[in-house]
PDB file of C-alpha atoms and ligand atoms in Angstrom:
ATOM      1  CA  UNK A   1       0.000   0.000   0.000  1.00 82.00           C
ATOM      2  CA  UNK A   2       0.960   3.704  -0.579  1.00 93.00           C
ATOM      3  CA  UNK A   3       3.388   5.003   2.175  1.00 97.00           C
ATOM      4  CA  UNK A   4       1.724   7.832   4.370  1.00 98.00           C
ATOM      5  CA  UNK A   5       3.129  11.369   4.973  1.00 98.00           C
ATOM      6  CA  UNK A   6       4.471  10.715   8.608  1.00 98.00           C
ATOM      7  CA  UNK A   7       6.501   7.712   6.756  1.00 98.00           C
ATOM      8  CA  UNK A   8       7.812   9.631   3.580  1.00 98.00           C
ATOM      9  CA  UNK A   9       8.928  12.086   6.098  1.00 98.00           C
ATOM     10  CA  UNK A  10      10.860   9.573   8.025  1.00 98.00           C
ATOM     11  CA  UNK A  11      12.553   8.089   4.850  1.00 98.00           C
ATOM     12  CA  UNK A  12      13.715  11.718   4.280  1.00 98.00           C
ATOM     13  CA  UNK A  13      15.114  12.173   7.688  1.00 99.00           C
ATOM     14  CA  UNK A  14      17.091   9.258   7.401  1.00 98.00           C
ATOM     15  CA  UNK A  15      18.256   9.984   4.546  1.00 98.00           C
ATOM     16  CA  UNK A  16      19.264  13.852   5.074  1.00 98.00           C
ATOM     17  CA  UNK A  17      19.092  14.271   8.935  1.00 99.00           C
ATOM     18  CA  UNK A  18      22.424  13.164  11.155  1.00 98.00           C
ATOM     19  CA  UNK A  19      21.815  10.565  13.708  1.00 98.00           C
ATOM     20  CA  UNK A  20      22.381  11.835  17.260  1.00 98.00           C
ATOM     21  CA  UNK A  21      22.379  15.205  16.340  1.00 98.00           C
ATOM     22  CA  UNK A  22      18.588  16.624  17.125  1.00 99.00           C
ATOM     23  CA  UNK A  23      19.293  20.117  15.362  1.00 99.00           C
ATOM     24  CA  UNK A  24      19.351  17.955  11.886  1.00 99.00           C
ATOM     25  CA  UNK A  25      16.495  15.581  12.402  1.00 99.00           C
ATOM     26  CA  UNK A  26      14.383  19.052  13.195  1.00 99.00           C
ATOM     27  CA  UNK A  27      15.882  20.976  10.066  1.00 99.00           C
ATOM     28  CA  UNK A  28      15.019  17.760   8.092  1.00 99.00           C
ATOM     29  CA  UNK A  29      11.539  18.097   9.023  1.00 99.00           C
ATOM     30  CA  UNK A  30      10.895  22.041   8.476  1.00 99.00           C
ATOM     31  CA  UNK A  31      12.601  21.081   5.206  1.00 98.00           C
ATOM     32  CA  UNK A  32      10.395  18.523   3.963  1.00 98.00           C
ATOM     33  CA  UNK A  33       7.247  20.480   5.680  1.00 98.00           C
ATOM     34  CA  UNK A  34       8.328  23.490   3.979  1.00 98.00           C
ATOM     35  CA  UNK A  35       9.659  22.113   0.331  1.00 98.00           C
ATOM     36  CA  UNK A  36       7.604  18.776  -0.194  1.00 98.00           C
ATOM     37  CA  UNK A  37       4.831  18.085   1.835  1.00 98.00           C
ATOM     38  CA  UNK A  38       2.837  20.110   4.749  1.00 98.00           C
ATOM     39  CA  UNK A  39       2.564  18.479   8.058  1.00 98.00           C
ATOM     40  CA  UNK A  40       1.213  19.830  11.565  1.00 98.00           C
ATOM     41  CA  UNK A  41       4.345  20.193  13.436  1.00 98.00           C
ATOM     42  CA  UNK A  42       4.630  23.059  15.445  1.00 98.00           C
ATOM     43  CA  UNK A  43       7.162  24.284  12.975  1.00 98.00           C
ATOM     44  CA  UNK A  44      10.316  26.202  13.135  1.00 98.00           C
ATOM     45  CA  UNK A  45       8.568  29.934  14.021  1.00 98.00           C
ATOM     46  CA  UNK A  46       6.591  28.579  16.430  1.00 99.00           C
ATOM     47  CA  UNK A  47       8.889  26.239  17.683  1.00 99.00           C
ATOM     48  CA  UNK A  48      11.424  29.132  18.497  1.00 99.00           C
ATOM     49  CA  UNK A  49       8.864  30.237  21.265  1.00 99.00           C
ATOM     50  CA  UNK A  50       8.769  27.017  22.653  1.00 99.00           C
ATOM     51  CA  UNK A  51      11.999  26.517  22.993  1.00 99.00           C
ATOM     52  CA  UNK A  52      12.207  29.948  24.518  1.00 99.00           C
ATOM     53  CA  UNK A  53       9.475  28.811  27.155  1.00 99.00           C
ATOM     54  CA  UNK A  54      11.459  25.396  27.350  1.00 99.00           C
ATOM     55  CA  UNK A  55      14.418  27.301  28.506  1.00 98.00           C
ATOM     56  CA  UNK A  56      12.753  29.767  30.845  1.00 98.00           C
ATOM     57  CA  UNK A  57      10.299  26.677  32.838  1.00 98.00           C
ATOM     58  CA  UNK A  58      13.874  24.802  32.937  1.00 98.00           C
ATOM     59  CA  UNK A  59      11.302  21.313  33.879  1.00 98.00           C
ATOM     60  CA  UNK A  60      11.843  18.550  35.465  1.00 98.00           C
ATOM     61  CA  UNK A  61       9.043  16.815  34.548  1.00 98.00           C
ATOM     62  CA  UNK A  62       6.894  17.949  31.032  1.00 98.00           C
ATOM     63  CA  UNK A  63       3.784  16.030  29.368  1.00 99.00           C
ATOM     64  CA  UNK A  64       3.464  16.382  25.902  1.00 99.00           C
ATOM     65  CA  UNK A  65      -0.428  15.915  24.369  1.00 99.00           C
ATOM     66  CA  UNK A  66      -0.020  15.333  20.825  1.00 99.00           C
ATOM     67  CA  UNK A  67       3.207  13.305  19.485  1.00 99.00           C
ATOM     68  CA  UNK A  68       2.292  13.271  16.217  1.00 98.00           C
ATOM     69  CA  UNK A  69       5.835  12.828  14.369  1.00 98.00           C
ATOM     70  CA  UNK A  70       7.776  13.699  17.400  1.00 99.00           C
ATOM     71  CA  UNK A  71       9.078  16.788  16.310  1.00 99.00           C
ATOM     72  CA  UNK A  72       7.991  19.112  19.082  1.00 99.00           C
ATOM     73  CA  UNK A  73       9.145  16.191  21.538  1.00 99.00           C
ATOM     74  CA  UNK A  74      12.857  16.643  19.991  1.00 99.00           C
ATOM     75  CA  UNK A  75      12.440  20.507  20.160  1.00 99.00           C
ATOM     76  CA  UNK A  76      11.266  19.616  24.105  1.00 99.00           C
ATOM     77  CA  UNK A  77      13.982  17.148  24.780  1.00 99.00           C
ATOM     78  CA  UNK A  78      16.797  18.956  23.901  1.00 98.00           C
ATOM     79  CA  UNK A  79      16.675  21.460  25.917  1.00 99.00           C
ATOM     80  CA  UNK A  80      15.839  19.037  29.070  1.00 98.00           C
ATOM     81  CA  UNK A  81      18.322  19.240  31.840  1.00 98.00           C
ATOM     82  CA  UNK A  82      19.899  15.415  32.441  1.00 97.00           C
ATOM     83  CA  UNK A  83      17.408  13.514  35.140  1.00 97.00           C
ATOM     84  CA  UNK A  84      14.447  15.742  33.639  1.00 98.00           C
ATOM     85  CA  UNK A  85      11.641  13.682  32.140  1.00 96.00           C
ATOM     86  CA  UNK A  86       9.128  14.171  29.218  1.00 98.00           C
ATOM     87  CA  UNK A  87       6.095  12.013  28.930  1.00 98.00           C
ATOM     88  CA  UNK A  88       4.442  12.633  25.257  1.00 98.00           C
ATOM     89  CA  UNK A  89       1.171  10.972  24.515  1.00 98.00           C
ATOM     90  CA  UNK A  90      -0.061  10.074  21.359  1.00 98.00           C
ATOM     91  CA  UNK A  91      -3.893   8.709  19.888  1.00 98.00           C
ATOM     92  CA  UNK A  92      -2.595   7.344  16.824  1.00 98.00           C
ATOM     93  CA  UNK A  93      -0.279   3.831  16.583  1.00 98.00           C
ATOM     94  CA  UNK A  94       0.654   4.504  13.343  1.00 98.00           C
ATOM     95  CA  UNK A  95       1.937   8.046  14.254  1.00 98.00           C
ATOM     96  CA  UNK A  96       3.526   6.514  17.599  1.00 98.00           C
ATOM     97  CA  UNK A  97       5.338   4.071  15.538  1.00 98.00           C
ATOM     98  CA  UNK A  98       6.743   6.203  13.381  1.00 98.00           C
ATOM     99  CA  UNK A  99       7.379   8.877  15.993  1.00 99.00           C
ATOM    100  CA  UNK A 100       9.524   6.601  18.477  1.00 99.00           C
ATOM    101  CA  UNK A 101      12.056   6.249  14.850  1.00 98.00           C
ATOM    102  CA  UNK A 102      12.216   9.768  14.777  1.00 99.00           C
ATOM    103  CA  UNK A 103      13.162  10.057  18.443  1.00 99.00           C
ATOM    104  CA  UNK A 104      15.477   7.501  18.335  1.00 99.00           C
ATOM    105  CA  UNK A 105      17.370   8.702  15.207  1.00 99.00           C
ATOM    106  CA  UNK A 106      17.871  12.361  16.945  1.00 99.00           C
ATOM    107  CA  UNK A 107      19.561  10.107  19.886  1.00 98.00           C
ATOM    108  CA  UNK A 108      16.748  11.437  22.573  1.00 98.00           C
ATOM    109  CA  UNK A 109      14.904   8.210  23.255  1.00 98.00           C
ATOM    110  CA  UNK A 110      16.544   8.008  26.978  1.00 98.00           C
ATOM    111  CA  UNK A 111      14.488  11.438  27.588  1.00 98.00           C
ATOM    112  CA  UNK A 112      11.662  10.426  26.354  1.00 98.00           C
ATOM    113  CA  UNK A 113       8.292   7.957  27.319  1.00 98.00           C
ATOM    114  CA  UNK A 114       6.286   7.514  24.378  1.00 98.00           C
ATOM    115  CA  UNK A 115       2.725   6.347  25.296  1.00 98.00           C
ATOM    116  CA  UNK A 116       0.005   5.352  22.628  1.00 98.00           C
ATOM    117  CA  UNK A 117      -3.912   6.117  24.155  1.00 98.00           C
ATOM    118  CA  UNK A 118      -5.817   8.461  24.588  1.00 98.00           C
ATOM    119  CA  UNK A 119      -5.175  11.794  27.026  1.00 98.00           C
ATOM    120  CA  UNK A 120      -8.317  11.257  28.620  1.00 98.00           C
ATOM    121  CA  UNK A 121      -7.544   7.245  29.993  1.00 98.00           C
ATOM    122  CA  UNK A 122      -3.748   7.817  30.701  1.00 98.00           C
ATOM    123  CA  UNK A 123      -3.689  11.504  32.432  1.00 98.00           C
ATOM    124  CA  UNK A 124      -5.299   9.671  35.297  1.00 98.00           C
ATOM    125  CA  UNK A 125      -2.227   7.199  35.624  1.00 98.00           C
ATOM    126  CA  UNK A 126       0.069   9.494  35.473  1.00 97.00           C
ATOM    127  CA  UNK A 127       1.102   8.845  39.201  1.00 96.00           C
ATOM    128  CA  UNK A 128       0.623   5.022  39.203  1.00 96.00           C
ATOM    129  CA  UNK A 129       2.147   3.979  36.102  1.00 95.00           C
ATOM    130  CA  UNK A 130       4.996   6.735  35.703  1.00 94.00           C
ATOM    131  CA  UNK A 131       5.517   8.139  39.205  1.00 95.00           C
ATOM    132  CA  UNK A 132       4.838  11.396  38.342  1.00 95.00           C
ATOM    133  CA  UNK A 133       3.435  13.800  41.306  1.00 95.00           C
ATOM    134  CA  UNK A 134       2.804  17.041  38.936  1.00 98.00           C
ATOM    135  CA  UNK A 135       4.170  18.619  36.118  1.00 98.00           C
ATOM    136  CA  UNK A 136       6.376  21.835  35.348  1.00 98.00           C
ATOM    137  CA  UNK A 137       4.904  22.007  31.770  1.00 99.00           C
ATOM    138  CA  UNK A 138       2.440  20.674  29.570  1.00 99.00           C
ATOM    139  CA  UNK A 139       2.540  21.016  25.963  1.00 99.00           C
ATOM    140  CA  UNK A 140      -0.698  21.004  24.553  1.00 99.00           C
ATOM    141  CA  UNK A 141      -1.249  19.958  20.904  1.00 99.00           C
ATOM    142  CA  UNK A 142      -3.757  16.997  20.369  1.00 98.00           C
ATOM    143  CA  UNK A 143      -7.724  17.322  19.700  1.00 98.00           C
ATOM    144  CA  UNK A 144      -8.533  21.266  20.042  1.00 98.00           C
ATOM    145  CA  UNK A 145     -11.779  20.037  21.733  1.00 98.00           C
ATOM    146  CA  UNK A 146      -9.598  17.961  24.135  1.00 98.00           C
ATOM    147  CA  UNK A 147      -7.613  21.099  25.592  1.00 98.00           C
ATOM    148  CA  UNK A 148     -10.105  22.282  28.100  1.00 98.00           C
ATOM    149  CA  UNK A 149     -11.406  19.009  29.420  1.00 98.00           C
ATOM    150  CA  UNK A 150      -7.893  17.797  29.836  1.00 98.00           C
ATOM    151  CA  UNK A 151      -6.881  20.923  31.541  1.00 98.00           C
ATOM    152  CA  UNK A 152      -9.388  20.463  33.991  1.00 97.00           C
ATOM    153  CA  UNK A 153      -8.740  17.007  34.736  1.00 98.00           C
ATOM    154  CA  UNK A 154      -5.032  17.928  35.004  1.00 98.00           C
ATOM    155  CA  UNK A 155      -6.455  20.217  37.647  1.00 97.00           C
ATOM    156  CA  UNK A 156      -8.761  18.047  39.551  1.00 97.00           C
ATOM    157  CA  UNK A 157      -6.311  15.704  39.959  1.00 98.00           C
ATOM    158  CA  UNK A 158      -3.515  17.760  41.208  1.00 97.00           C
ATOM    159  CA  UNK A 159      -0.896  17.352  38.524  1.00 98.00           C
ATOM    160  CA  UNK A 160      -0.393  20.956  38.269  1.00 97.00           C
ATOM    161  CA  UNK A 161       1.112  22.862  41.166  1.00 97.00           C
ATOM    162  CA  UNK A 162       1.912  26.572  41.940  1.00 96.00           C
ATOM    163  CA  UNK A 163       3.920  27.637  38.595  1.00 97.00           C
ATOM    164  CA  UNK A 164       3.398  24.690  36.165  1.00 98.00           C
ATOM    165  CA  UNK A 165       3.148  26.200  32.782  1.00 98.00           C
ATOM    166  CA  UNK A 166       0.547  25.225  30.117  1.00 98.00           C
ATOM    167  CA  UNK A 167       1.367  25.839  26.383  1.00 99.00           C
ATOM    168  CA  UNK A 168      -1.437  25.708  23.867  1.00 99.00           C
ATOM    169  CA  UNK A 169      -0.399  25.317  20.165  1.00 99.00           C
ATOM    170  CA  UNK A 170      -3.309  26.393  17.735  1.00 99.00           C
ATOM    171  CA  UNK A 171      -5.241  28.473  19.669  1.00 98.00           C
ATOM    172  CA  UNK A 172      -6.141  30.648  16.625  1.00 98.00           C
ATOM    173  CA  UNK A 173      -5.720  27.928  14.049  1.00 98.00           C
ATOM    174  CA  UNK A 174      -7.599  25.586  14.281  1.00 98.00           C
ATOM    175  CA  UNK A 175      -8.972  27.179  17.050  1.00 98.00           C
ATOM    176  CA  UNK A 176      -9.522  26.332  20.535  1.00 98.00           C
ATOM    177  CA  UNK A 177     -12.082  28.784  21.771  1.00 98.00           C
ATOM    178  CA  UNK A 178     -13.621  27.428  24.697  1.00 98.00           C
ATOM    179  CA  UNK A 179     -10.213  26.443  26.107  1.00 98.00           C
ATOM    180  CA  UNK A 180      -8.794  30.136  25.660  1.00 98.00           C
ATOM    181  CA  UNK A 181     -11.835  31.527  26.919  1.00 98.00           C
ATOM    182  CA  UNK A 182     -11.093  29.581  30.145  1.00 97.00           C
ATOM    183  CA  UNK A 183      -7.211  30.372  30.947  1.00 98.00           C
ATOM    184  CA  UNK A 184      -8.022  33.421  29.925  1.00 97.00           C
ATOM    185  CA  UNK A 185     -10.811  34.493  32.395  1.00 95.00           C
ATOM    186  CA  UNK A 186     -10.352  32.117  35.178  1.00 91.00           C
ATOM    187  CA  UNK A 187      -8.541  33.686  38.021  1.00 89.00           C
ATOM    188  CA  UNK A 188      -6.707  30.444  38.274  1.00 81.00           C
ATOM    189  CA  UNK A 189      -4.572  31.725  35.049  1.00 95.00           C
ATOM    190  CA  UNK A 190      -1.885  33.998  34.557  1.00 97.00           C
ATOM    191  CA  UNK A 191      -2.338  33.785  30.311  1.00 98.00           C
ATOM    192  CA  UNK A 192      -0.255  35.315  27.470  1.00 98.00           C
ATOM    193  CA  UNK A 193      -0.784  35.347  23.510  1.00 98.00           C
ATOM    194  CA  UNK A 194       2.737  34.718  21.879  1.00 99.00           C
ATOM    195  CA  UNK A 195       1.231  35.494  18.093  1.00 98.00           C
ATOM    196  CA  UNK A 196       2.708  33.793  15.247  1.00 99.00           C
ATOM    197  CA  UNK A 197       1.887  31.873  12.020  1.00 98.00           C
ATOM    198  CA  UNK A 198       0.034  28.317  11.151  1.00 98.00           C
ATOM    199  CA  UNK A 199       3.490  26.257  10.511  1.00 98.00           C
ATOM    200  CA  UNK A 200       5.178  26.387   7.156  1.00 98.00           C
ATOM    201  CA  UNK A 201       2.312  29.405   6.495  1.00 98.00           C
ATOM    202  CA  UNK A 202       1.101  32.999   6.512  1.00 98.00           C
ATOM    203  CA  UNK A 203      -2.079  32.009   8.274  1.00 98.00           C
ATOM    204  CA  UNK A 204      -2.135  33.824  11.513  1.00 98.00           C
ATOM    205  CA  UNK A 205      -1.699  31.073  14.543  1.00 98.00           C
ATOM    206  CA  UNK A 206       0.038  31.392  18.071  1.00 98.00           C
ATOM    207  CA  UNK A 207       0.597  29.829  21.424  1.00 99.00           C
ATOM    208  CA  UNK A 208      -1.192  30.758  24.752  1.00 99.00           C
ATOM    209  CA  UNK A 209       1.160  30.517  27.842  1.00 98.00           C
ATOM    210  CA  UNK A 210      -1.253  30.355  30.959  1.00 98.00           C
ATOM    211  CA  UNK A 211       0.870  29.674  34.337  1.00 98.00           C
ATOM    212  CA  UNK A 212      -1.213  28.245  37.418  1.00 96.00           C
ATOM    213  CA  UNK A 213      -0.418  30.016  40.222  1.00 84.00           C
ATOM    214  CA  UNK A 214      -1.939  27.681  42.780  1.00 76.00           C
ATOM    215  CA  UNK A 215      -4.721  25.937  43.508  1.00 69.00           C
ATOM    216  CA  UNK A 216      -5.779  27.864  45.854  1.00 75.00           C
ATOM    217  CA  UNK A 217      -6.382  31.263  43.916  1.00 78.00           C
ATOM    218  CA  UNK A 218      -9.611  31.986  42.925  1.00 70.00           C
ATOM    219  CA  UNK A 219     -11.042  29.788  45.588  1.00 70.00           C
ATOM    220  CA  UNK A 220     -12.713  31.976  48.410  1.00 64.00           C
ATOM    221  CA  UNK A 221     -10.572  33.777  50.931  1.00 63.00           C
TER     222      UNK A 221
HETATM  223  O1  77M B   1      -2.301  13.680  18.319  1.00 96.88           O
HETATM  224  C1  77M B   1      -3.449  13.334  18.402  1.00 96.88           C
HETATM  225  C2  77M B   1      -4.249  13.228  17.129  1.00 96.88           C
HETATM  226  S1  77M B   1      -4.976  14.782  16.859  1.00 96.88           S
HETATM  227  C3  77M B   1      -3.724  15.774  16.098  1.00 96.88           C
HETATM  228  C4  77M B   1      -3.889  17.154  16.701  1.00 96.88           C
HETATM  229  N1  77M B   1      -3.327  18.273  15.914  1.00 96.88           N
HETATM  230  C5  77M B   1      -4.049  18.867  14.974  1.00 96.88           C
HETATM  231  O2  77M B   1      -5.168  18.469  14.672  1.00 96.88           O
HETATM  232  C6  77M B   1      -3.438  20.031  14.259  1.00 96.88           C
HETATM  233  C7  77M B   1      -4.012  20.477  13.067  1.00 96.88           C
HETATM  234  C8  77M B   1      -3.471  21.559  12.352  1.00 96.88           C
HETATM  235  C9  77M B   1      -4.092  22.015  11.092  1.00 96.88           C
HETATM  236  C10 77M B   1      -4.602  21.089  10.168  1.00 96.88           C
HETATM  237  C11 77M B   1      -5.174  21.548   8.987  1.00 96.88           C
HETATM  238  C12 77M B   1      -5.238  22.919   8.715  1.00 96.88           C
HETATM  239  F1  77M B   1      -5.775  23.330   7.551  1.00 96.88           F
HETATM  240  C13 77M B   1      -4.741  23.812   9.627  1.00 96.88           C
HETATM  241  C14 77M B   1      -4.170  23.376  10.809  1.00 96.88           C
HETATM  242  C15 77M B   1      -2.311  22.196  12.840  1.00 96.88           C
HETATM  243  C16 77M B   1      -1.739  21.759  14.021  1.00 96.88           C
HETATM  244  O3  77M B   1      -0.612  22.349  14.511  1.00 96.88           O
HETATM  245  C17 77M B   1      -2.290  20.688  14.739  1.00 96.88           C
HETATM  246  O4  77M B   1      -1.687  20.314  15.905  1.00 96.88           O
HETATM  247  C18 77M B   1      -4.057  12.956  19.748  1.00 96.88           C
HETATM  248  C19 77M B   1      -5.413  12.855  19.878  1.00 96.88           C
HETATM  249  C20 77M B   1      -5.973  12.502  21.115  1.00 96.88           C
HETATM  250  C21 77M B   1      -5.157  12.249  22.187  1.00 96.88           C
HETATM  251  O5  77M B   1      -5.669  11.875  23.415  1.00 96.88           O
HETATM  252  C22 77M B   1      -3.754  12.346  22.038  1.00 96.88           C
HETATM  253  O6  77M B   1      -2.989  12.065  23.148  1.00 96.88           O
HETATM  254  C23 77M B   1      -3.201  12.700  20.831  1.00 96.88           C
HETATM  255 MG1   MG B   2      -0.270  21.855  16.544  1.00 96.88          MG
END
């Protein structure tokens, strides 16, 4: 059967990217995004202002919604301090599969936990299964729909403590409305726009920054 897109852009990394060396795997990509065939990584503009946020959080611990190809989990990983973790989920097997290559040819795979399901089952076994107690930062980039939901399960399950730092890709396009309506009016959010562009595009897109400053604010006195 015909190859897919996440697989033609594997062949290409492996055949232009450098293995062990992250910076090539990621130019690869935003080469073949850019010169043969679109795909819905975050891209090299946007992916500047995550590594920028990367940099600032300085995480232990980051969950990733959305692997997709893995390129925003090599932009995430590189940065990592040694001992720091990054737990990416991802819906799709045959994205997963070809994902965990990626990963592995950039040299990051000891960073890295790569689970396959769906946000909504594993985010409540995060503690059990990987030991986590909260999270720094949380990169958000599955399901638009599934921002807001997950955000408040995140929340109700105490996985996000006093500074933990949510970043939304797509809040413009495709659009999450009701979740930016949310960090942005609930008291429980300190939010920021960072605009930008729909990857490998002029469309206007950007990422919101919203950083929980406790659980207790915006509870009553
Ligand atoms: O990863 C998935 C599958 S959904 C992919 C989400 N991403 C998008 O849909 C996406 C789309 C576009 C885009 C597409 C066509 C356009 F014309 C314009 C924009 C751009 C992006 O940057 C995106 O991120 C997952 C689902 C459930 C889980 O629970 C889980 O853990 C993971
Ligand atoms: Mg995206």
């Amino acid at each position: 059967t015909r190859s897919s897109r996440p697989q033609r852009m594997l062949a290409h990394v492996k055949r232009h990217a450098a293995r062990g060396d992250p910076q090539s795997v990621i130019d690869a990509i935003d080469y073949f995004c850019r010169h043969k065939e679109w795909a819905m990584n975050v891209g090299d503009e946007k992916g500047t202002i995550l590594d920028s946020v990367v940099c600032e959080v300085s995480p232990g611990a980051v969950l990733e919604l959305g692997t997709y190809c893995g390129y925003s989990t090599m932009r995430i990983a590189r940065l990592l301090a040694p001992g720091a973790r990054l737990i990416t989920l991802e819906f799709n097997p045959a994205n997963a599969a070809v994902a965990r290559q990626v990963i592995a040819w950039a040299g990051l795979e000891h960073k890295v936990q790569l689970v396959e399901g769906s946000s909504g089952d594993l985010i409540p076994q995060m503690r059990e299964k990987f030991g986590i107690d909260s999270f720094d930062l949380v990169f958000l980039d599955h399901w638009k729909d599934w921002y807001l939901p997950d955000t408040r399960l995140m929340e109700e399950l105490g996985l996000l403590h006093k500074g933990s730092v949510l970043l939304a890709d797509n809040v413009i396009c495709p659009g999450a409305p009701e979740y930016l309506a949310y960090v942005r009016s609930s008291p429980r959010y300190d939010s920021r726009y960072f605009k930008s562009h729909l990857e490998y595009t002029y469309v206007e897109d950007g990422l919101e920054k919203s950083v929980f400053p406790g659980a207790s604010a915006g509870s009553r006195p």
